[in-house]
Coordinates of C-alpha atoms in Angstrom, one line a residue:
M1 CA -54.5 2.7 5.2
S2 CA -51.2 1.3 4.8
E3 CA -49.2 1.3 2.0
W4 CA -48.5 -1.1 -1.2
T5 CA -45.5 -2.8 -1.2
P6 CA -43.9 -5.4 -3.7
A7 CA -45.4 -8.8 -3.7
V8 CA -43.7 -12.1 -4.5
L9 CA -45.1 -14.7 -5.9
S10 CA -46.3 -13.8 -9.9
T11 CA -45.3 -14.5 -13.0
A12 CA -45.1 -11.6 -16.6
E13 CA -47.9 -13.0 -19.0
A14 CA -48.4 -11.1 -22.2
G15 CA -48.6 -7.0 -20.2
R16 CA -50.0 -8.6 -16.7
H17 CA -48.4 -10.4 -13.8
R18 CA -50.6 -13.7 -13.0
C19 CA -50.4 -14.0 -9.4
D20 CA -49.3 -17.4 -8.1
L21 CA -50.1 -17.1 -4.4
C22 CA -54.1 -18.8 -3.8
P23 CA -55.7 -20.9 -6.7
H24 CA -57.5 -18.1 -8.0
R25 CA -54.4 -17.0 -9.6
C26 CA -55.4 -13.6 -10.9
R27 CA -54.2 -11.9 -14.0
L28 CA -53.7 -8.3 -13.1
G29 CA -52.5 -5.3 -15.1
P30 CA -51.3 -1.7 -13.8
G31 CA -53.8 -0.6 -11.1
Q32 CA -55.9 -3.4 -11.6
V33 CA -56.6 -6.1 -7.8
G34 CA -57.2 -9.2 -7.6
Y35 CA -59.9 -10.7 -5.9
C36 CA -58.7 -10.8 -2.3
Q37 CA -58.3 -7.0 -2.8
V38 CA -55.2 -6.3 -1.1
R39 CA -52.8 -7.8 -4.2
R40 CA -52.5 -5.9 -7.5
G41 CA -50.5 -5.7 -11.1
A42 CA -47.9 -3.2 -11.1
E43 CA -45.7 -2.5 -14.1
A44 CA -43.2 -4.8 -12.5
G45 CA -44.3 -7.2 -10.8
L46 CA -46.9 -7.2 -8.0
E47 CA -47.6 -5.2 -5.0
T48 CA -49.4 -6.4 -1.8
L49 CA -51.5 -4.2 1.7
T50 CA -50.0 -6.8 4.0
F51 CA -47.3 -5.5 5.3
A52 CA -49.1 -4.5 7.6
S53 CA -51.8 -4.5 10.5
S54 CA -54.4 -3.2 12.2
V55 CA -54.1 -5.3 15.7
E56 CA -51.5 -5.9 17.9
H57 CA -52.1 -7.0 21.0
L58 CA -51.2 -11.1 23.2
D59 CA -53.4 -13.8 22.9
A60 CA -53.8 -17.7 23.9
V61 CA -52.6 -19.6 22.4
E62 CA -56.0 -21.3 22.7
R63 CA -57.4 -18.8 20.9
K64 CA -56.1 -19.7 17.5
P65 CA -57.4 -22.4 18.5
L66 CA -54.2 -24.1 18.7
Y67 CA -54.2 -26.4 21.7
H68 CA -51.1 -28.6 20.7
W69 CA -48.1 -26.4 20.7
H70 CA -47.0 -24.2 23.6
P71 CA -50.7 -24.7 25.7
G72 CA -50.7 -22.0 28.3
R73 CA -48.6 -19.3 26.2
R74 CA -49.4 -16.9 25.2
V75 CA -48.5 -15.0 21.0
L76 CA -48.7 -11.3 19.6
T77 CA -51.2 -11.3 17.3
L78 CA -51.1 -9.6 14.2
A79 CA -53.9 -9.3 11.4
A80 CA -53.5 -7.5 7.8
P81 CA -56.3 -7.0 5.6
G82 CA -58.1 -9.1 3.5
C83 CA -59.3 -13.0 2.5
S84 CA -58.9 -15.6 -0.6
F85 CA -62.5 -16.5 0.9
R86 CA -65.9 -15.2 0.6
C87 CA -67.8 -16.7 3.6
D88 CA -70.9 -15.8 4.6
Y89 CA -70.5 -16.5 8.4
C90 CA -67.4 -14.6 9.4
I91 CA -67.4 -13.1 12.4
N92 CA -64.2 -11.1 10.9
F93 CA -65.9 -9.6 8.1
R94 CA -65.5 -6.1 9.1
I95 CA -61.7 -6.4 8.7
S96 CA -61.2 -10.1 6.3
Q97 CA -63.5 -8.5 3.8
Y98 CA -62.2 -5.5 2.8
G99 CA -62.8 -4.2 -0.3
R100 CA -65.6 -6.2 -0.4
P101 CA -69.2 -5.2 0.1
G102 CA -69.9 -5.1 4.0
G103 CA -66.2 -4.9 4.9
Q104 CA -64.7 -1.9 5.1
D105 CA -61.4 0.5 5.2
W106 CA -59.8 0.0 8.6
D107 CA -56.3 1.8 10.0
A108 CA -53.2 0.2 9.7
T109 CA -49.6 0.5 10.5
P110 CA -46.6 -1.2 8.9
V111 CA -45.0 -3.8 10.8
D112 CA -41.5 -3.5 12.0
P113 CA -40.7 -7.3 12.2
A114 CA -37.6 -6.5 14.4
A115 CA -40.0 -4.6 16.8
A116 CA -42.3 -7.1 16.9
A117 CA -39.2 -9.6 17.7
R118 CA -38.4 -7.3 20.8
K119 CA -42.1 -7.8 21.7
V120 CA -42.1 -11.5 22.0
A121 CA -39.1 -11.9 23.6
D122 CA -39.8 -9.1 26.8
T123 CA -43.0 -10.5 26.9
G124 CA -41.7 -14.1 27.2
A125 CA -44.5 -15.2 24.4
A126 CA -44.1 -18.3 22.9
G127 CA -44.6 -16.7 19.1
I128 CA -46.5 -13.7 16.6
A129 CA -49.5 -15.5 15.1
L130 CA -51.3 -13.4 12.0
S131 CA -55.5 -14.0 12.7
Y132 CA -58.5 -12.9 12.5
T133 CA -58.0 -12.5 8.6
E134 CA -56.1 -14.3 6.1
P135 CA -52.4 -14.6 7.0
S136 CA -51.0 -16.6 3.9
L137 CA -52.4 -13.2 1.8
A138 CA -49.4 -11.4 4.2
I139 CA -46.5 -14.0 2.9
E140 CA -44.2 -11.2 2.9
L141 CA -44.7 -10.2 6.3
T142 CA -44.4 -13.9 7.3
L143 CA -41.2 -14.3 5.5
A144 CA -39.9 -10.9 7.5
L145 CA -41.1 -11.9 10.6
A146 CA -39.8 -15.8 10.1
A147 CA -36.6 -14.1 9.8
T148 CA -35.9 -12.3 13.2
G149 CA -36.2 -16.3 14.5
T150 CA -39.7 -15.8 16.0
P151 CA -42.0 -18.4 15.6
V152 CA -44.2 -17.7 13.3
V153 CA -48.1 -18.8 13.9
W154 CA -51.2 -18.7 11.1
K155 CA -55.1 -19.3 12.0
S156 CA -55.6 -19.8 7.7
N157 CA -57.9 -20.7 5.2
G158 CA -55.0 -23.6 3.4
Y159 CA -55.9 -22.1 0.3
L160 CA -52.8 -21.6 -1.4
T161 CA -50.8 -22.7 -4.5
P162 CA -48.3 -25.2 -4.6
E163 CA -45.5 -22.4 -5.2
A164 CA -47.2 -20.6 -2.1
L165 CA -46.9 -23.9 0.3
A166 CA -42.8 -24.7 -0.5
L167 CA -42.1 -20.4 -0.1
A168 CA -44.7 -19.9 3.1
A169 CA -43.9 -23.9 4.9
P170 CA -40.4 -23.9 5.6
A171 CA -41.8 -20.0 8.1
V172 CA -44.0 -21.2 9.9
A173 CA -44.3 -22.9 12.7
A174 CA -47.8 -23.9 13.4
L175 CA -50.9 -23.5 12.1
N176 CA -54.7 -24.1 12.6
I177 CA -56.7 -24.7 8.8
D178 CA -60.1 -24.3 8.7
L179 CA -61.7 -27.4 6.8
K180 CA -65.6 -26.2 6.1
A181 CA -66.4 -29.3 3.8
V182 CA -64.9 -31.8 1.5
H183 CA -67.8 -32.0 -0.7
D184 CA -66.4 -29.2 -3.7
D185 CA -69.7 -28.0 -4.0
D186 CA -70.5 -27.3 -0.3
H187 CA -66.9 -26.0 0.2
R188 CA -67.2 -23.5 -3.3
R189 CA -71.0 -22.2 -1.8
L190 CA -70.0 -21.8 1.4
T191 CA -65.8 -20.4 0.6
G192 CA -66.2 -19.3 -3.5
G193 CA -63.1 -22.2 -3.8
E194 CA -62.6 -25.7 -4.3
V195 CA -61.5 -27.9 -1.6
A196 CA -58.6 -29.5 -3.4
P197 CA -56.0 -26.8 -2.3
V198 CA -57.5 -26.5 1.5
L199 CA -56.3 -30.3 2.0
A200 CA -53.6 -30.2 -0.1
A201 CA -52.2 -27.5 2.3
I202 CA -53.1 -29.7 5.4
A203 CA -51.1 -32.4 4.3
G204 CA -48.3 -29.8 2.6
F205 CA -47.4 -28.2 5.8
R206 CA -47.7 -31.7 8.1
A207 CA -44.9 -33.2 6.1
A208 CA -42.9 -29.8 5.9
G209 CA -42.9 -30.3 10.0
A210 CA -45.0 -27.9 10.9
W211 CA -47.8 -28.3 13.7
V212 CA -50.8 -28.7 12.3
E213 CA -54.0 -28.6 13.9
V214 CA -57.3 -29.0 11.5
S215 CA -61.0 -27.2 12.5
T216 CA -64.2 -26.9 11.3
P217 CA -67.0 -24.9 11.7
L218 CA -70.5 -26.8 12.6
I219 CA -73.5 -24.6 10.2
P220 CA -76.9 -26.1 10.9
G221 CA -77.8 -26.8 7.5
F222 CA -75.1 -26.5 5.8
N223 CA -72.3 -29.4 7.1
D224 CA -73.8 -30.8 10.1
H225 CA -75.2 -33.4 8.9
P226 CA -73.4 -37.2 10.2
D227 CA -72.5 -38.1 6.2
Q228 CA -71.2 -34.8 5.9
V229 CA -68.9 -35.1 9.4
A230 CA -68.3 -38.1 9.3
A231 CA -66.6 -37.4 5.4
I232 CA -64.1 -34.9 7.1
A233 CA -63.1 -36.4 10.1
A234 CA -62.4 -39.6 7.4
A235 CA -60.4 -37.1 5.8
V236 CA -58.0 -35.7 8.4
A237 CA -57.9 -38.7 9.8
A238 CA -56.3 -39.9 6.4
I239 CA -53.7 -37.0 6.5
D240 CA -52.9 -38.3 10.5
P241 CA -55.3 -39.0 13.2
A242 CA -52.9 -37.3 15.7
M243 CA -54.1 -33.9 14.6
P244 CA -55.9 -32.4 16.5
W245 CA -59.6 -31.6 15.6
H246 CA -61.5 -28.5 16.9
L247 CA -65.3 -28.6 16.0
L248 CA -66.4 -24.8 16.2
R249 CA -69.7 -23.7 17.4
F250 CA -71.5 -21.4 14.8
S251 CA -72.8 -18.1 15.9
P252 CA -74.9 -16.1 13.2
A253 CA -73.2 -13.4 11.3
Y254 CA -72.6 -11.5 8.5
R255 CA -74.7 -12.8 5.6
M256 CA -76.0 -15.7 8.0
T257 CA -77.9 -14.5 10.6
D258 CA -80.8 -16.8 9.7
R259 CA -79.8 -19.9 11.0
D260 CA -79.8 -20.8 15.0
P261 CA -76.0 -21.6 16.5
T262 CA -74.8 -25.3 16.7
S263 CA -76.9 -27.1 19.3
P264 CA -74.3 -28.8 21.8
T265 CA -75.8 -31.8 20.9
A266 CA -74.7 -31.8 17.6
L267 CA -71.2 -31.0 18.5
E268 CA -71.4 -34.1 21.3
D269 CA -72.6 -36.5 17.8
A270 CA -69.8 -34.3 15.8
A271 CA -66.8 -34.9 18.5
A272 CA -68.0 -39.3 18.2
I273 CA -68.3 -39.2 14.3
G274 CA -64.5 -38.3 14.9
R275 CA -63.5 -40.9 17.6
A276 CA -65.5 -42.9 16.1
A277 CA -63.3 -42.5 12.2
G278 CA -59.7 -43.0 14.7
L279 CA -59.0 -39.4 15.4
H280 CA -57.4 -39.3 18.7
Y281 CA -57.7 -35.8 20.6
V282 CA -61.2 -34.2 19.7
Y283 CA -62.5 -30.8 20.9
V284 CA -64.7 -28.3 21.4
E285 CA -64.3 -24.9 23.0
R286 CA -67.5 -24.4 25.4
A287 CA -71.0 -25.7 24.7
L288 CA -69.4 -29.2 26.2
G289 CA -67.6 -27.2 29.1
P290 CA -64.0 -28.6 30.5
A291 CA -64.7 -32.0 29.3
G292 CA -64.7 -31.0 25.3
R293 CA -60.8 -29.7 26.1
E294 CA -59.5 -31.7 28.2
T295 CA -56.6 -33.5 26.2
R296 CA -56.5 -36.7 26.8
C297 CA -54.3 -40.3 26.2
P298 CA -55.2 -42.0 23.0
G299 CA -54.2 -45.1 25.3
C300 CA -55.2 -45.1 28.1
A301 CA -58.0 -41.8 28.4
A302 CA -56.3 -40.4 31.3
V303 CA -56.8 -36.5 31.2
V304 CA -53.0 -35.0 30.3
V305 CA -54.4 -31.5 30.0
R306 CA -57.0 -29.3 31.1
R307 CA -57.8 -26.5 29.6
D308 CA -60.3 -23.4 30.5
I309 CA -61.5 -21.7 27.6
W310 CA -58.6 -19.5 26.7
S311 CA -55.7 -20.6 29.0
A312 CA -54.4 -24.1 29.8
E313 CA -52.1 -25.4 32.9
P314 CA -49.6 -27.1 32.0
P315 CA -49.7 -30.6 30.7
L316 CA -48.8 -33.7 32.5
L317 CA -46.7 -35.2 30.5
H318 CA -43.2 -37.2 31.2
A319 CA -40.6 -36.4 28.3
G320 CA -43.7 -35.8 25.7
R321 CA -45.6 -39.1 27.4
C322 CA -48.6 -39.8 29.3
P323 CA -47.6 -40.4 32.7
E324 CA -50.0 -43.4 33.4
C325 CA -49.1 -45.5 30.4
R326 CA -45.9 -44.1 28.8
T327 CA -48.0 -43.3 25.2
R328 CA -46.3 -40.7 23.6
I329 CA -48.4 -37.5 23.1
A330 CA -48.7 -35.9 20.1
G331 CA -47.7 -32.0 20.0
V332 CA -45.0 -28.9 20.9
W333 CA -45.0 -28.8 24.7
G334 CA -42.2 -26.3 25.1
N335 CA -40.6 -25.6 28.7
D336 CA -43.3 -27.1 30.4
D337 CA -41.7 -30.7 28.6
R338 CA -38.9 -30.4 26.4
A339 CA -40.0 -33.4 24.2
S340 CA -41.5 -32.2 20.7
V341 CA -43.5 -35.1 19.1
R342 CA -44.4 -34.8 15.6

């Protein structure tokens, strides 16, 4: 396992240090470990286990999932231990739930930011992604990677304090944030945390200039009722209707093996609800076939990006616009089209 290293974002309080990274705001004395299991108190402040990764591989950016940020490119993917949520359906629970029942100790090695940046340059990758676990817990690693000039991507739960959001936002080029529910009771029951910080993070990263996409795992019997889906879609649309919304198919895993996978019909109905709410780009990765992954112009419905499950063809765009009707297509299109539309 990696070593404990100094952590940022803490406030001294009567012999303890309050962690100001996530809204749990754990108050930790020396040697005490926080809710996340990867930050602990020390005499001088806090320490973290997350300047390390047990994963290092090149991955399609579509797997994050990010569909409007350099489509067809790869990212160097890392995973530091831990998560600030305790989602019962997590497919990555063995590493995200490090230090908790069901998680496991796992080998991780310190990350050399300069070496990671060189690998990105040598392979032509679009950047470095922190994924599979909760990247906001690795904020120290994020800042060090961003300092190399390499774009950093997060797949995040968005559970940050305002202080953490202010520190992280300039360092994160793009991210996909999960929005699992908009009713606080539902969100707490699934994750252990309230939903308001997640909504604030989606809006805050967007306002700071990061490219943001949103994902919702559609869990049968939990958040798949049409009224619940409509409420989530409305919340996304209220922030920005041009933010892509990904509907993820639930697969039984971890502590939620008693439910069936999400049906294609439920996903199709949810996608229709999202479009009716005014969202311009609604995606379903697999269950609806290629049509569920296509980017269509919100002006004329022409297909402007075609995708396989984890890859994409070059965008059919002219300076960030639909070639048929010249409507702007929101996204960061990279070398295939120099325009970046936010």
